[in-house]
Amino acid sequence: MSTESLSLREARGLALAAAGFERTGKKAGHDALARVVTATQLFQIDSVSVLVRAHYLPLFARLGPYAHALLDEAAWGKRRSLFEYWAHEASLVPFALHPLLRWRMRRAEQGVGIWKMVARFGHEKARLVDDMLQRIRNEGPKAASDFEKRAAKSGMWSWSNAKRGLEWLFWSGKVTTATRRAFERVYDLSERVIPTEVLALPTPSDHDAHLELTRRAVKALGVASRRDIRDYFRTAIADTEPCIEQLVEAGELRAVRVEGLKDTHYMASDTRPAKQRDYRALLAPFDPLVWQRRRTHDLFGFHYRLEIYTPVAKRKYGYYVLPFLLGDRLVARVDLKTDRKNDRLRVIAAYGEDHAPPETAEALATELRLLAHWLGLTHIAAGQRGSLARAVAGSLKHMKLPAL
């Protein structure tokens, strides 16, 4: 039997259709949030806040302006439907994934699959870690700063004992994030955060959990290589490859060839051809559509690297650069910064791709205007760096921000 073939455009269409982009123009509520969560399965969390915290941006890309409180409530409020755990990276994930990630919690408790320094600390300082857990149990939610005042240190590996201990407890599922205090995690016992009915759900075997994670990864990606599937929930080759084979044999997945790409790709057998749509979105560096950089290049011809840790003199595009999706292509990238002191969104640089259509600058300016409004900013300051900067600045001059 010959393997089905897809053009690059067809593959991009499937990827975009699966990613949950659907702006209705209506105020986004809990149903809209749930729809995006069903599509993406998670929101990656990152500490960089030069624009806005990363977990807020994928919802903006898919829904347009929405109230930040919508996600805050789902993540840390009384109407909680998400919890924090390691999925792709540190992420907000729906409660339905809790049973599917218990294998990771159990392995973490055994020191497998987690950072070596955390695994070593959990083993060598087991009594101290248990004391920390008991203190949370007896006294209530705690942050690392509640256990000890940390000396001023730099670098993520200069953690305090409290941070190491709490990370071990977090990885092993004994505690989770109850809330955030100036973005610092405040931990509580998992049984006091995760609903009882979720904790009571049966724990699947490791294989069955990986089988379902594989299904969900393929659904979220639309069409994906084996590498893409493993990367979505950061699962190992030994755990994931048998699941792919089993799902293909069962007829749930089918293998396809994508124009110009060497790797075999997979899609759900009930996937229908994607309709051509007028997508328009600014994508966070940690958006599921672009976080696998090789896939981004394969499907969109877009070479994307995050340059936060690149020395300033060696940066090609900027510190916090967002790709711009127009139609079914990534046509531009912008280096952005929120300047709260001066009430403005700073467009430090804007670059167009070689294939960018003539309307790119105006479309990007419109999206930047929408972004500034969502961020509660009344001005946009457009810089002159980048091949698209002047055209974007010109388009912005003719636009007014909507009233807040």
mmCIF file of C-alpha atoms in Angstrom:
data_model
loop_
_atom_site.group_PDB
_atom_site.id
_atom_site.type_symbol
_atom_site.label_atom_id
_atom_site.label_comp_id
_atom_site.label_asym_id
_atom_site.label_seq_id
_atom_site.Cartn_x
_atom_site.Cartn_y
_atom_site.Cartn_z
ATOM 1 C CA MET A 1 0.000 0.000 0.000
ATOM 2 C CA SER A 2 1.427 3.396 -0.996
ATOM 3 C CA THR A 3 1.855 6.068 1.636
ATOM 4 C CA GLU A 4 -0.398 9.125 1.323
ATOM 5 C CA SER A 5 1.364 12.332 0.280
ATOM 6 C CA LEU A 6 0.690 15.870 1.459
ATOM 7 C CA SER A 7 1.900 19.116 -0.024
ATOM 8 C CA LEU A 8 3.630 21.516 2.340
ATOM 9 C CA ARG A 9 0.606 23.793 2.161
ATOM 10 C CA GLU A 10 -1.722 20.935 3.093
ATOM 11 C CA ALA A 11 0.531 20.024 6.029
ATOM 12 C CA ARG A 12 0.606 23.643 7.228
ATOM 13 C CA GLY A 13 -3.164 23.744 6.965
ATOM 14 C CA LEU A 14 -3.509 20.665 9.166
ATOM 15 C CA ALA A 15 -1.055 22.068 11.716
ATOM 16 C CA LEU A 16 -2.914 25.382 11.901
ATOM 17 C CA ALA A 17 -6.358 23.795 12.049
ATOM 18 C CA ALA A 18 -5.239 21.649 14.977
ATOM 19 C CA ALA A 19 -3.704 24.572 16.887
ATOM 20 C CA GLY A 20 -7.002 26.132 17.942
ATOM 21 C CA PHE A 21 -6.933 29.522 16.204
ATOM 22 C CA GLU A 22 -10.497 30.817 16.145
ATOM 23 C CA ARG A 23 -11.240 34.458 16.802
ATOM 24 C CA THR A 24 -14.963 35.140 16.908
ATOM 25 C CA GLY A 25 -14.873 38.821 17.818
ATOM 26 C CA LYS A 26 -16.930 38.039 20.917
ATOM 27 C CA LYS A 27 -15.755 38.334 24.500
ATOM 28 C CA ALA A 28 -13.816 35.180 25.320
ATOM 29 C CA GLY A 29 -15.140 33.210 28.276
ATOM 30 C CA HIS A 30 -14.617 29.839 29.902
ATOM 31 C CA ASP A 31 -15.927 27.927 26.878
ATOM 32 C CA ALA A 32 -13.379 29.603 24.608
ATOM 33 C CA LEU A 33 -10.595 28.849 27.090
ATOM 34 C CA ALA A 34 -11.685 25.206 27.297
ATOM 35 C CA ARG A 35 -11.681 24.946 23.502
ATOM 36 C CA VAL A 36 -8.088 26.197 23.292
ATOM 37 C CA VAL A 37 -6.993 23.893 26.127
ATOM 38 C CA THR A 38 -8.533 20.966 24.261
ATOM 39 C CA ALA A 39 -6.556 21.955 21.170
ATOM 40 C CA THR A 40 -3.157 22.730 22.722
ATOM 41 C CA GLN A 41 -3.335 20.524 25.855
ATOM 42 C CA LEU A 42 -1.085 22.923 27.765
ATOM 43 C CA PHE A 43 0.371 26.409 28.126
ATOM 44 C CA GLN A 44 4.113 26.573 28.674
ATOM 45 C CA ILE A 45 5.208 28.806 31.559
ATOM 46 C CA ASP A 46 8.319 30.967 31.386
ATOM 47 C CA SER A 47 9.696 33.608 33.733
ATOM 48 C CA VAL A 48 10.613 36.195 31.082
ATOM 49 C CA SER A 49 8.199 39.125 31.302
ATOM 50 C CA VAL A 50 9.708 41.693 28.939
ATOM 51 C CA LEU A 51 6.400 41.710 27.031
ATOM 52 C CA VAL A 52 3.968 39.635 29.099
ATOM 53 C CA ARG A 53 4.325 36.234 30.771
ATOM 54 C CA ALA A 54 4.531 33.557 28.082
ATOM 55 C CA HIS A 55 1.519 31.519 29.183
ATOM 56 C CA TYR A 56 -0.850 34.411 28.424
ATOM 57 C CA LEU A 57 0.197 34.847 24.789
ATOM 58 C CA PRO A 58 -1.074 31.616 23.168
ATOM 59 C CA LEU A 59 -4.602 32.488 24.246
ATOM 60 C CA PHE A 60 -4.275 35.993 22.811
ATOM 61 C CA ALA A 61 -2.993 34.527 19.539
ATOM 62 C CA ARG A 62 -6.038 32.268 19.309
ATOM 63 C CA LEU A 63 -8.817 34.348 20.866
ATOM 64 C CA GLY A 64 -7.708 37.940 20.470
ATOM 65 C CA PRO A 65 -8.057 40.295 23.454
ATOM 66 C CA TYR A 66 -9.316 38.466 26.524
ATOM 67 C CA ALA A 67 -9.257 39.189 30.244
ATOM 68 C CA HIS A 68 -6.040 37.947 31.884
ATOM 69 C CA ALA A 69 -8.219 36.962 34.831
ATOM 70 C CA LEU A 70 -9.784 34.237 32.674
ATOM 71 C CA LEU A 71 -6.542 32.264 32.670
ATOM 72 C CA ASP A 72 -5.590 33.290 36.210
ATOM 73 C CA GLU A 73 -8.878 31.906 37.501
ATOM 74 C CA ALA A 74 -8.428 28.630 35.612
ATOM 75 C CA ALA A 75 -4.841 28.248 36.831
ATOM 76 C CA TRP A 76 -4.914 29.528 40.413
ATOM 77 C CA GLY A 77 -8.442 30.649 41.254
ATOM 78 C CA LYS A 78 -11.612 29.192 42.695
ATOM 79 C CA ARG A 79 -12.746 27.938 39.269
ATOM 80 C CA ARG A 80 -9.503 26.075 38.752
ATOM 81 C CA SER A 81 -9.393 23.707 35.797
ATOM 82 C CA LEU A 82 -5.614 23.636 35.247
ATOM 83 C CA PHE A 83 -2.642 22.677 37.370
ATOM 84 C CA GLU A 84 1.096 23.198 37.071
ATOM 85 C CA TYR A 85 3.407 20.346 36.204
ATOM 86 C CA TRP A 86 6.154 19.292 33.809
ATOM 87 C CA ALA A 87 4.534 18.490 30.465
ATOM 88 C CA HIS A 88 6.429 20.017 27.538
ATOM 89 C CA GLU A 89 8.362 22.140 30.009
ATOM 90 C CA ALA A 90 6.894 23.694 33.155
ATOM 91 C CA SER A 91 3.301 24.075 32.033
ATOM 92 C CA LEU A 92 -0.307 24.681 32.909
ATOM 93 C CA VAL A 93 -2.166 21.496 31.985
ATOM 94 C CA PRO A 94 -5.806 20.368 32.337
ATOM 95 C CA PHE A 95 -6.786 18.069 35.174
ATOM 96 C CA ALA A 96 -7.481 15.294 32.654
ATOM 97 C CA LEU A 97 -3.724 14.943 32.183
ATOM 98 C CA HIS A 98 -3.024 14.271 35.854
ATOM 99 C CA PRO A 99 -3.450 10.470 35.624
ATOM 100 C CA LEU A 100 -1.474 10.457 32.364
ATOM 101 C CA LEU A 101 1.526 12.109 34.042
ATOM 102 C CA ARG A 102 1.673 10.027 37.222
ATOM 103 C CA TRP A 103 4.333 7.816 35.652
ATOM 104 C CA ARG A 104 6.547 10.909 35.490
ATOM 105 C CA MET A 105 5.832 11.699 39.146
ATOM 106 C CA ARG A 106 6.681 8.160 40.204
ATOM 107 C CA ARG A 107 9.898 8.082 38.168
ATOM 108 C CA ALA A 108 10.854 11.502 39.539
ATOM 109 C CA GLU A 109 10.493 10.149 43.072
ATOM 110 C CA GLN A 110 12.985 7.462 42.049
ATOM 111 C CA GLY A 111 15.335 10.120 40.666
ATOM 112 C CA VAL A 112 14.623 9.237 37.033
ATOM 113 C CA GLY A 113 13.924 11.806 34.344
ATOM 114 C CA ILE A 114 14.574 14.894 36.451
ATOM 115 C CA TRP A 115 17.476 17.299 36.875
ATOM 116 C CA LYS A 116 20.416 15.508 38.447
ATOM 117 C CA MET A 117 20.927 18.144 41.138
ATOM 118 C CA VAL A 118 17.283 17.807 42.218
ATOM 119 C CA ALA A 119 17.387 13.995 42.116
ATOM 120 C CA ARG A 120 20.577 13.951 44.183
ATOM 121 C CA PHE A 121 19.172 16.392 46.719
ATOM 122 C CA GLY A 122 15.956 14.391 47.119
ATOM 123 C CA HIS A 123 17.995 11.252 47.797
ATOM 124 C CA GLU A 124 20.705 12.696 50.021
ATOM 125 C CA LYS A 125 18.481 15.131 51.943
ATOM 126 C CA ALA A 126 15.377 12.967 52.237
ATOM 127 C CA ARG A 127 14.836 13.901 55.884
ATOM 128 C CA LEU A 128 15.036 17.616 55.152
ATOM 129 C CA VAL A 129 12.611 17.250 52.256
ATOM 130 C CA ASP A 130 10.189 15.314 54.446
ATOM 131 C CA ASP A 131 10.408 18.074 57.070
ATOM 132 C CA MET A 132 9.518 20.629 54.380
ATOM 133 C CA LEU A 133 6.529 18.552 53.327
ATOM 134 C CA GLN A 134 5.342 18.270 56.933
ATOM 135 C CA ARG A 135 5.650 22.005 57.436
ATOM 136 C CA ILE A 136 3.466 22.647 54.371
ATOM 137 C CA ARG A 137 0.987 20.074 55.656
ATOM 138 C CA ASN A 138 0.826 21.695 59.091
ATOM 139 C CA GLU A 139 1.222 25.379 58.273
ATOM 140 C CA GLY A 140 -0.271 25.717 54.801
ATOM 141 C CA PRO A 141 1.091 26.904 51.434
ATOM 142 C CA LYS A 142 4.761 27.913 51.322
ATOM 143 C CA ALA A 143 7.168 29.448 48.831
ATOM 144 C CA ALA A 144 10.901 28.816 48.823
ATOM 145 C CA SER A 145 11.390 32.269 50.340
ATOM 146 C CA ASP A 146 9.252 31.192 53.304
ATOM 147 C CA PHE A 147 11.780 28.485 54.173
ATOM 148 C CA GLU A 148 14.929 30.507 53.986
ATOM 149 C CA LYS A 149 16.043 33.902 52.879
ATOM 150 C CA ARG A 150 18.134 33.380 49.832
ATOM 151 C CA ALA A 151 21.360 35.221 49.375
ATOM 152 C CA ALA A 152 21.659 37.212 46.182
ATOM 153 C CA LYS A 153 22.853 34.694 43.637
ATOM 154 C CA SER A 154 22.832 34.487 39.892
ATOM 155 C CA GLY A 155 22.191 31.585 37.580
ATOM 156 C CA MET A 156 19.470 28.967 37.844
ATOM 157 C CA TRP A 157 21.859 26.431 39.381
ATOM 158 C CA SER A 158 22.584 28.640 42.392
ATOM 159 C CA TRP A 159 19.404 27.514 44.052
ATOM 160 C CA SER A 160 18.865 27.334 47.778
ATOM 161 C CA ASN A 161 18.226 24.093 49.612
ATOM 162 C CA ALA A 162 14.593 25.126 49.938
ATOM 163 C CA LYS A 163 14.239 25.503 46.188
ATOM 164 C CA ARG A 164 15.859 22.129 45.528
ATOM 165 C CA GLY A 165 13.633 20.426 48.064
ATOM 166 C CA LEU A 166 10.474 22.013 46.741
ATOM 167 C CA GLU A 167 11.400 21.146 43.161
ATOM 168 C CA TRP A 168 11.816 17.503 44.165
ATOM 169 C CA LEU A 169 8.429 17.536 45.879
ATOM 170 C CA PHE A 170 6.905 19.228 42.819
ATOM 171 C CA TRP A 171 8.426 16.776 40.315
ATOM 172 C CA SER A 172 7.259 13.816 42.416
ATOM 173 C CA GLY A 173 3.713 15.193 42.552
ATOM 174 C CA LYS A 174 3.554 15.551 46.318
ATOM 175 C CA VAL A 175 3.023 19.301 46.061
ATOM 176 C CA THR A 176 1.837 21.582 43.313
ATOM 177 C CA THR A 177 1.402 25.305 42.842
ATOM 178 C CA ALA A 178 -1.428 26.712 44.927
ATOM 179 C CA THR A 179 -0.862 30.244 43.660
ATOM 180 C CA ARG A 180 1.876 32.591 42.532
ATOM 181 C CA ARG A 181 3.365 35.465 44.534
ATOM 182 C CA ALA A 182 5.091 37.964 42.219
ATOM 183 C CA PHE A 183 5.470 34.922 39.943
ATOM 184 C CA GLU A 184 7.164 32.870 42.684
ATOM 185 C CA ARG A 185 5.480 29.508 43.127
ATOM 186 C CA VAL A 186 3.596 29.047 46.398
ATOM 187 C CA TYR A 187 3.308 25.310 46.993
ATOM 188 C CA ASP A 188 0.657 23.275 48.747
ATOM 189 C CA LEU A 189 -0.105 19.590 49.086
ATOM 190 C CA SER A 190 -1.435 18.233 45.820
ATOM 191 C CA GLU A 191 -4.503 16.805 47.574
ATOM 192 C CA ARG A 192 -5.429 20.312 48.701
ATOM 193 C CA VAL A 193 -5.140 21.727 45.163
ATOM 194 C CA ILE A 194 -6.144 18.935 42.777
ATOM 195 C CA PRO A 195 -9.852 18.016 43.105
ATOM 196 C CA THR A 196 -10.582 14.777 44.945
ATOM 197 C CA GLU A 197 -12.405 13.344 41.933
ATOM 198 C CA VAL A 198 -9.294 13.862 39.785
ATOM 199 C CA LEU A 199 -6.978 12.210 42.299
ATOM 200 C CA ALA A 200 -9.436 9.308 42.492
ATOM 201 C CA LEU A 201 -9.193 8.597 38.761
ATOM 202 C CA PRO A 202 -7.487 5.264 38.021
ATOM 203 C CA THR A 203 -3.774 5.389 37.288
ATOM 204 C CA PRO A 204 -3.118 3.847 33.865
ATOM 205 C CA SER A 205 -0.109 1.678 33.172
ATOM 206 C CA ASP A 206 2.936 3.515 31.892
ATOM 207 C CA HIS A 207 2.277 2.161 28.404
ATOM 208 C CA ASP A 208 -1.398 3.144 28.393
ATOM 209 C CA ALA A 209 -0.523 6.623 29.640
ATOM 210 C CA HIS A 210 2.019 7.067 26.857
ATOM 211 C CA LEU A 211 -0.486 5.702 24.350
ATOM 212 C CA GLU A 212 -2.964 8.431 25.266
ATOM 213 C CA LEU A 213 -0.275 11.130 25.366
ATOM 214 C CA THR A 214 0.755 10.051 21.869
ATOM 215 C CA ARG A 215 -2.839 10.378 20.655
ATOM 216 C CA ARG A 216 -3.122 13.819 22.212
ATOM 217 C CA ALA A 217 0.202 15.001 20.818
ATOM 218 C CA VAL A 218 -0.748 14.021 17.269
ATOM 219 C CA LYS A 219 -4.166 15.653 17.644
ATOM 220 C CA ALA A 220 -2.598 18.870 18.942
ATOM 221 C CA LEU A 221 -0.037 18.948 16.128
ATOM 222 C CA GLY A 222 -2.342 17.945 13.270
ATOM 223 C CA VAL A 223 0.484 16.270 11.391
ATOM 224 C CA ALA A 224 3.769 15.350 13.054
ATOM 225 C CA SER A 225 7.003 13.437 12.764
ATOM 226 C CA ARG A 226 8.066 10.982 15.440
ATOM 227 C CA ARG A 227 10.396 13.650 16.805
ATOM 228 C CA ASP A 228 7.518 16.130 17.023
ATOM 229 C CA ILE A 229 5.313 13.620 18.825
ATOM 230 C CA ARG A 230 7.963 12.832 21.432
ATOM 231 C CA ASP A 231 8.755 16.488 21.926
ATOM 232 C CA TYR A 232 5.207 17.570 22.703
ATOM 233 C CA PHE A 233 5.087 16.002 26.163
ATOM 234 C CA ARG A 234 8.835 15.318 26.289
ATOM 235 C CA THR A 235 8.462 11.556 26.275
ATOM 236 C CA ALA A 236 11.302 9.124 25.647
ATOM 237 C CA ILE A 237 11.910 7.134 22.469
ATOM 238 C CA ALA A 238 11.540 3.829 24.298
ATOM 239 C CA ASP A 239 8.145 4.888 25.672
ATOM 240 C CA THR A 240 6.751 6.570 22.558
ATOM 241 C CA GLU A 241 7.873 4.505 19.556
ATOM 242 C CA PRO A 242 5.856 1.381 20.503
ATOM 243 C CA CYS A 243 2.783 3.598 20.944
ATOM 244 C CA ILE A 244 3.126 5.073 17.477
ATOM 245 C CA GLU A 245 3.466 1.592 15.982
ATOM 246 C CA GLN A 246 0.456 0.316 17.943
ATOM 247 C CA LEU A 247 -1.764 3.232 16.915
ATOM 248 C CA VAL A 248 -0.792 2.819 13.261
ATOM 249 C CA GLU A 249 -1.499 -0.922 13.403
ATOM 250 C CA ALA A 250 -4.855 -0.246 15.075
ATOM 251 C CA GLY A 251 -5.771 2.200 12.338
ATOM 252 C CA GLU A 252 -5.934 5.236 14.644
ATOM 253 C CA LEU A 253 -2.950 6.915 12.980
ATOM 254 C CA ARG A 254 -1.827 6.849 9.398
ATOM 255 C CA ALA A 255 1.617 7.541 8.001
ATOM 256 C CA VAL A 256 2.004 10.283 5.398
ATOM 257 C CA ARG A 257 4.784 11.797 3.339
ATOM 258 C CA VAL A 258 5.102 15.577 3.354
ATOM 259 C CA GLU A 259 6.454 17.334 0.291
ATOM 260 C CA GLY A 260 10.198 17.916 0.560
ATOM 261 C CA LEU A 261 10.567 16.391 4.046
ATOM 262 C CA LYS A 262 12.571 13.266 4.724
ATOM 263 C CA ASP A 263 10.861 12.095 7.912
ATOM 264 C CA THR A 264 7.622 10.127 7.830
ATOM 265 C CA HIS A 265 4.783 12.077 9.427
ATOM 266 C CA TYR A 266 1.626 10.877 11.154
ATOM 267 C CA MET A 267 -1.916 12.139 11.450
ATOM 268 C CA ALA A 268 -5.103 10.876 13.057
ATOM 269 C CA SER A 269 -6.970 8.615 10.640
ATOM 270 C CA ASP A 270 -10.178 10.647 11.000
ATOM 271 C CA THR A 271 -8.440 13.934 10.104
ATOM 272 C CA ARG A 272 -10.199 15.872 7.387
ATOM 273 C CA PRO A 273 -8.517 18.224 4.909
ATOM 274 C CA ALA A 274 -8.103 21.681 6.423
ATOM 275 C CA LYS A 275 -10.008 24.622 4.969
ATOM 276 C CA GLN A 276 -7.981 27.641 3.894
ATOM 277 C CA ARG A 277 -8.383 30.376 6.508
ATOM 278 C CA ASP A 278 -7.159 33.921 7.036
ATOM 279 C CA TYR A 279 -5.040 33.335 10.127
ATOM 280 C CA ARG A 280 -3.433 36.317 11.811
ATOM 281 C CA ALA A 281 -1.490 36.046 15.068
ATOM 282 C CA LEU A 282 1.622 37.052 16.965
ATOM 283 C CA LEU A 283 3.175 33.905 18.418
ATOM 284 C CA ALA A 284 5.051 33.631 21.692
ATOM 285 C CA PRO A 285 8.467 31.960 21.505
ATOM 286 C CA PHE A 286 6.877 29.174 23.569
ATOM 287 C CA ASP A 287 3.723 28.773 21.493
ATOM 288 C CA PRO A 288 3.099 25.096 20.589
ATOM 289 C CA LEU A 289 2.979 26.014 16.904
ATOM 290 C CA VAL A 290 6.618 27.131 16.882
ATOM 291 C CA TRP A 291 8.332 25.679 19.951
ATOM 292 C CA GLN A 292 9.815 22.777 17.967
ATOM 293 C CA ARG A 293 12.211 24.871 15.870
ATOM 294 C CA ARG A 294 12.983 22.187 13.279
ATOM 295 C CA ARG A 295 9.278 21.625 12.637
ATOM 296 C CA THR A 296 8.814 25.383 12.306
ATOM 297 C CA HIS A 297 11.503 25.420 9.625
ATOM 298 C CA ASP A 298 10.212 22.286 7.875
ATOM 299 C CA LEU A 299 6.582 23.397 7.595
ATOM 300 C CA PHE A 300 6.922 27.171 7.375
ATOM 301 C CA GLY A 301 10.422 27.706 5.989
ATOM 302 C CA PHE A 302 11.024 29.938 9.009
ATOM 303 C CA HIS A 303 14.375 29.779 10.801
ATOM 304 C CA TYR A 304 13.621 30.700 14.402
ATOM 305 C CA ARG A 305 15.898 30.874 17.407
ATOM 306 C CA LEU A 306 15.323 32.535 20.759
ATOM 307 C CA GLU A 307 18.179 34.968 21.354
ATOM 308 C CA ILE A 308 17.564 35.840 25.008
ATOM 309 C CA TYR A 309 20.793 34.119 26.049
ATOM 310 C CA THR A 310 22.760 35.293 23.003
ATOM 311 C CA PRO A 311 25.194 38.156 23.702
ATOM 312 C CA VAL A 312 23.726 41.447 22.500
ATOM 313 C CA ALA A 313 26.396 41.947 19.841
ATOM 314 C CA LYS A 314 25.636 38.530 18.334
ATOM 315 C CA ARG A 315 21.849 38.798 18.212
ATOM 316 C CA LYS A 316 20.445 38.786 14.705
ATOM 317 C CA TYR A 317 16.874 39.856 15.392
ATOM 318 C CA GLY A 318 16.537 40.821 19.067
ATOM 319 C CA TYR A 319 15.871 39.794 22.659
ATOM 320 C CA TYR A 320 12.198 38.740 22.633
ATOM 321 C CA VAL A 321 11.126 38.141 19.062
ATOM 322 C CA LEU A 322 7.652 36.970 18.087
ATOM 323 C CA PRO A 323 6.883 35.383 14.696
ATOM 324 C CA PHE A 324 3.883 36.846 12.863
ATOM 325 C CA LEU A 325 1.425 34.438 11.254
ATOM 326 C CA LEU A 326 -0.513 35.744 8.244
ATOM 327 C CA GLY A 327 -2.638 33.369 6.224
ATOM 328 C CA ASP A 328 -0.806 30.055 6.403
ATOM 329 C CA ARG A 329 2.736 31.478 6.503
ATOM 330 C CA LEU A 330 5.064 33.016 9.053
ATOM 331 C CA VAL A 331 5.786 36.246 7.219
ATOM 332 C CA ALA A 332 7.563 38.490 9.733
ATOM 333 C CA ARG A 333 9.107 38.743 13.192
ATOM 334 C CA VAL A 334 9.094 41.574 15.732
ATOM 335 C CA ASP A 335 11.194 42.334 18.800
ATOM 336 C CA LEU A 336 8.760 43.685 21.400
ATOM 337 C CA LYS A 337 8.910 45.185 24.867
ATOM 338 C CA THR A 338 6.258 46.502 27.249
ATOM 339 C CA ASP A 339 7.220 49.909 28.653
ATOM 340 C CA ARG A 340 4.802 50.388 31.546
ATOM 341 C CA LYS A 341 6.552 53.488 32.848
ATOM 342 C CA ASN A 342 5.864 55.353 29.610
ATOM 343 C CA ASP A 343 2.587 53.557 28.839
ATOM 344 C CA ARG A 344 3.712 52.168 25.515
ATOM 345 C CA LEU A 345 4.419 49.051 23.512
ATOM 346 C CA ARG A 346 7.893 49.314 22.064
ATOM 347 C CA VAL A 347 8.415 47.766 18.637
ATOM 348 C CA ILE A 348 12.195 47.592 18.804
ATOM 349 C CA ALA A 349 12.627 45.886 15.432
ATOM 350 C CA ALA A 350 10.512 44.400 12.650
ATOM 351 C CA TYR A 351 11.712 42.076 9.904
ATOM 352 C CA GLY A 352 9.836 40.709 6.917
ATOM 353 C CA GLU A 353 10.491 37.314 5.367
ATOM 354 C CA ASP A 354 11.394 37.039 1.682
ATOM 355 C CA HIS A 355 7.962 35.554 0.937
ATOM 356 C CA ALA A 356 6.024 38.204 2.889
ATOM 357 C CA PRO A 357 3.120 39.622 0.833
ATOM 358 C CA PRO A 358 2.719 43.385 0.268
ATOM 359 C CA GLU A 359 0.023 43.689 2.966
ATOM 360 C CA THR A 360 2.294 42.337 5.720
ATOM 361 C CA ALA A 361 3.241 45.690 7.300
ATOM 362 C CA GLU A 362 -0.347 46.892 7.576
ATOM 363 C CA ALA A 363 -1.561 43.528 8.896
ATOM 364 C CA LEU A 364 1.247 43.445 11.453
ATOM 365 C CA ALA A 365 0.528 47.021 12.531
ATOM 366 C CA THR A 366 -3.120 46.095 13.073
ATOM 367 C CA GLU A 367 -2.104 43.137 15.241
ATOM 368 C CA LEU A 368 0.343 45.291 17.227
ATOM 369 C CA ARG A 369 -2.444 47.783 17.829
ATOM 370 C CA LEU A 370 -4.634 44.964 19.146
ATOM 371 C CA LEU A 371 -1.795 43.678 21.341
ATOM 372 C CA ALA A 372 -1.151 47.101 22.872
ATOM 373 C CA HIS A 373 -4.837 47.491 23.649
ATOM 374 C CA TRP A 374 -4.934 44.044 25.293
ATOM 375 C CA LEU A 375 -1.897 44.943 27.400
ATOM 376 C CA GLY A 376 -3.590 48.137 28.563
ATOM 377 C CA LEU A 377 -1.136 50.432 26.787
ATOM 378 C CA THR A 378 -2.193 53.610 25.031
ATOM 379 C CA HIS A 379 0.839 54.221 22.804
ATOM 380 C CA ILE A 380 3.041 52.267 20.397
ATOM 381 C CA ALA A 381 6.635 53.362 19.819
ATOM 382 C CA ALA A 382 7.959 51.982 16.534
ATOM 383 C CA GLY A 383 11.712 51.733 16.072
ATOM 384 C CA GLN A 384 13.590 51.831 12.784
ATOM 385 C CA ARG A 385 15.565 48.576 12.997
ATOM 386 C CA GLY A 386 14.715 45.813 10.556
ATOM 387 C CA SER A 387 13.628 45.463 6.949
ATOM 388 C CA LEU A 388 9.939 45.966 7.791
ATOM 389 C CA ALA A 389 10.334 48.647 10.464
ATOM 390 C CA ARG A 390 9.705 51.721 8.341
ATOM 391 C CA ALA A 391 6.601 50.273 6.691
ATOM 392 C CA VAL A 392 5.185 49.167 10.057
ATOM 393 C CA ALA A 393 5.868 52.588 11.565
ATOM 394 C CA GLY A 394 4.125 54.214 8.628
ATOM 395 C CA SER A 395 1.071 52.002 9.023
ATOM 396 C CA LEU A 396 0.891 52.666 12.756
ATOM 397 C CA LYS A 397 0.835 56.425 12.194
ATOM 398 C CA HIS A 398 -2.532 56.095 10.486
ATOM 399 C CA MET A 399 -4.049 53.963 13.226
ATOM 400 C CA LYS A 400 -5.529 54.948 16.551
ATOM 401 C CA LEU A 401 -5.583 52.652 19.547
ATOM 402 C CA PRO A 402 -9.090 51.802 20.706
ATOM 403 C CA ALA A 403 -10.232 53.340 23.960
ATOM 404 C CA LEU A 404 -9.377 51.297 27.027
#
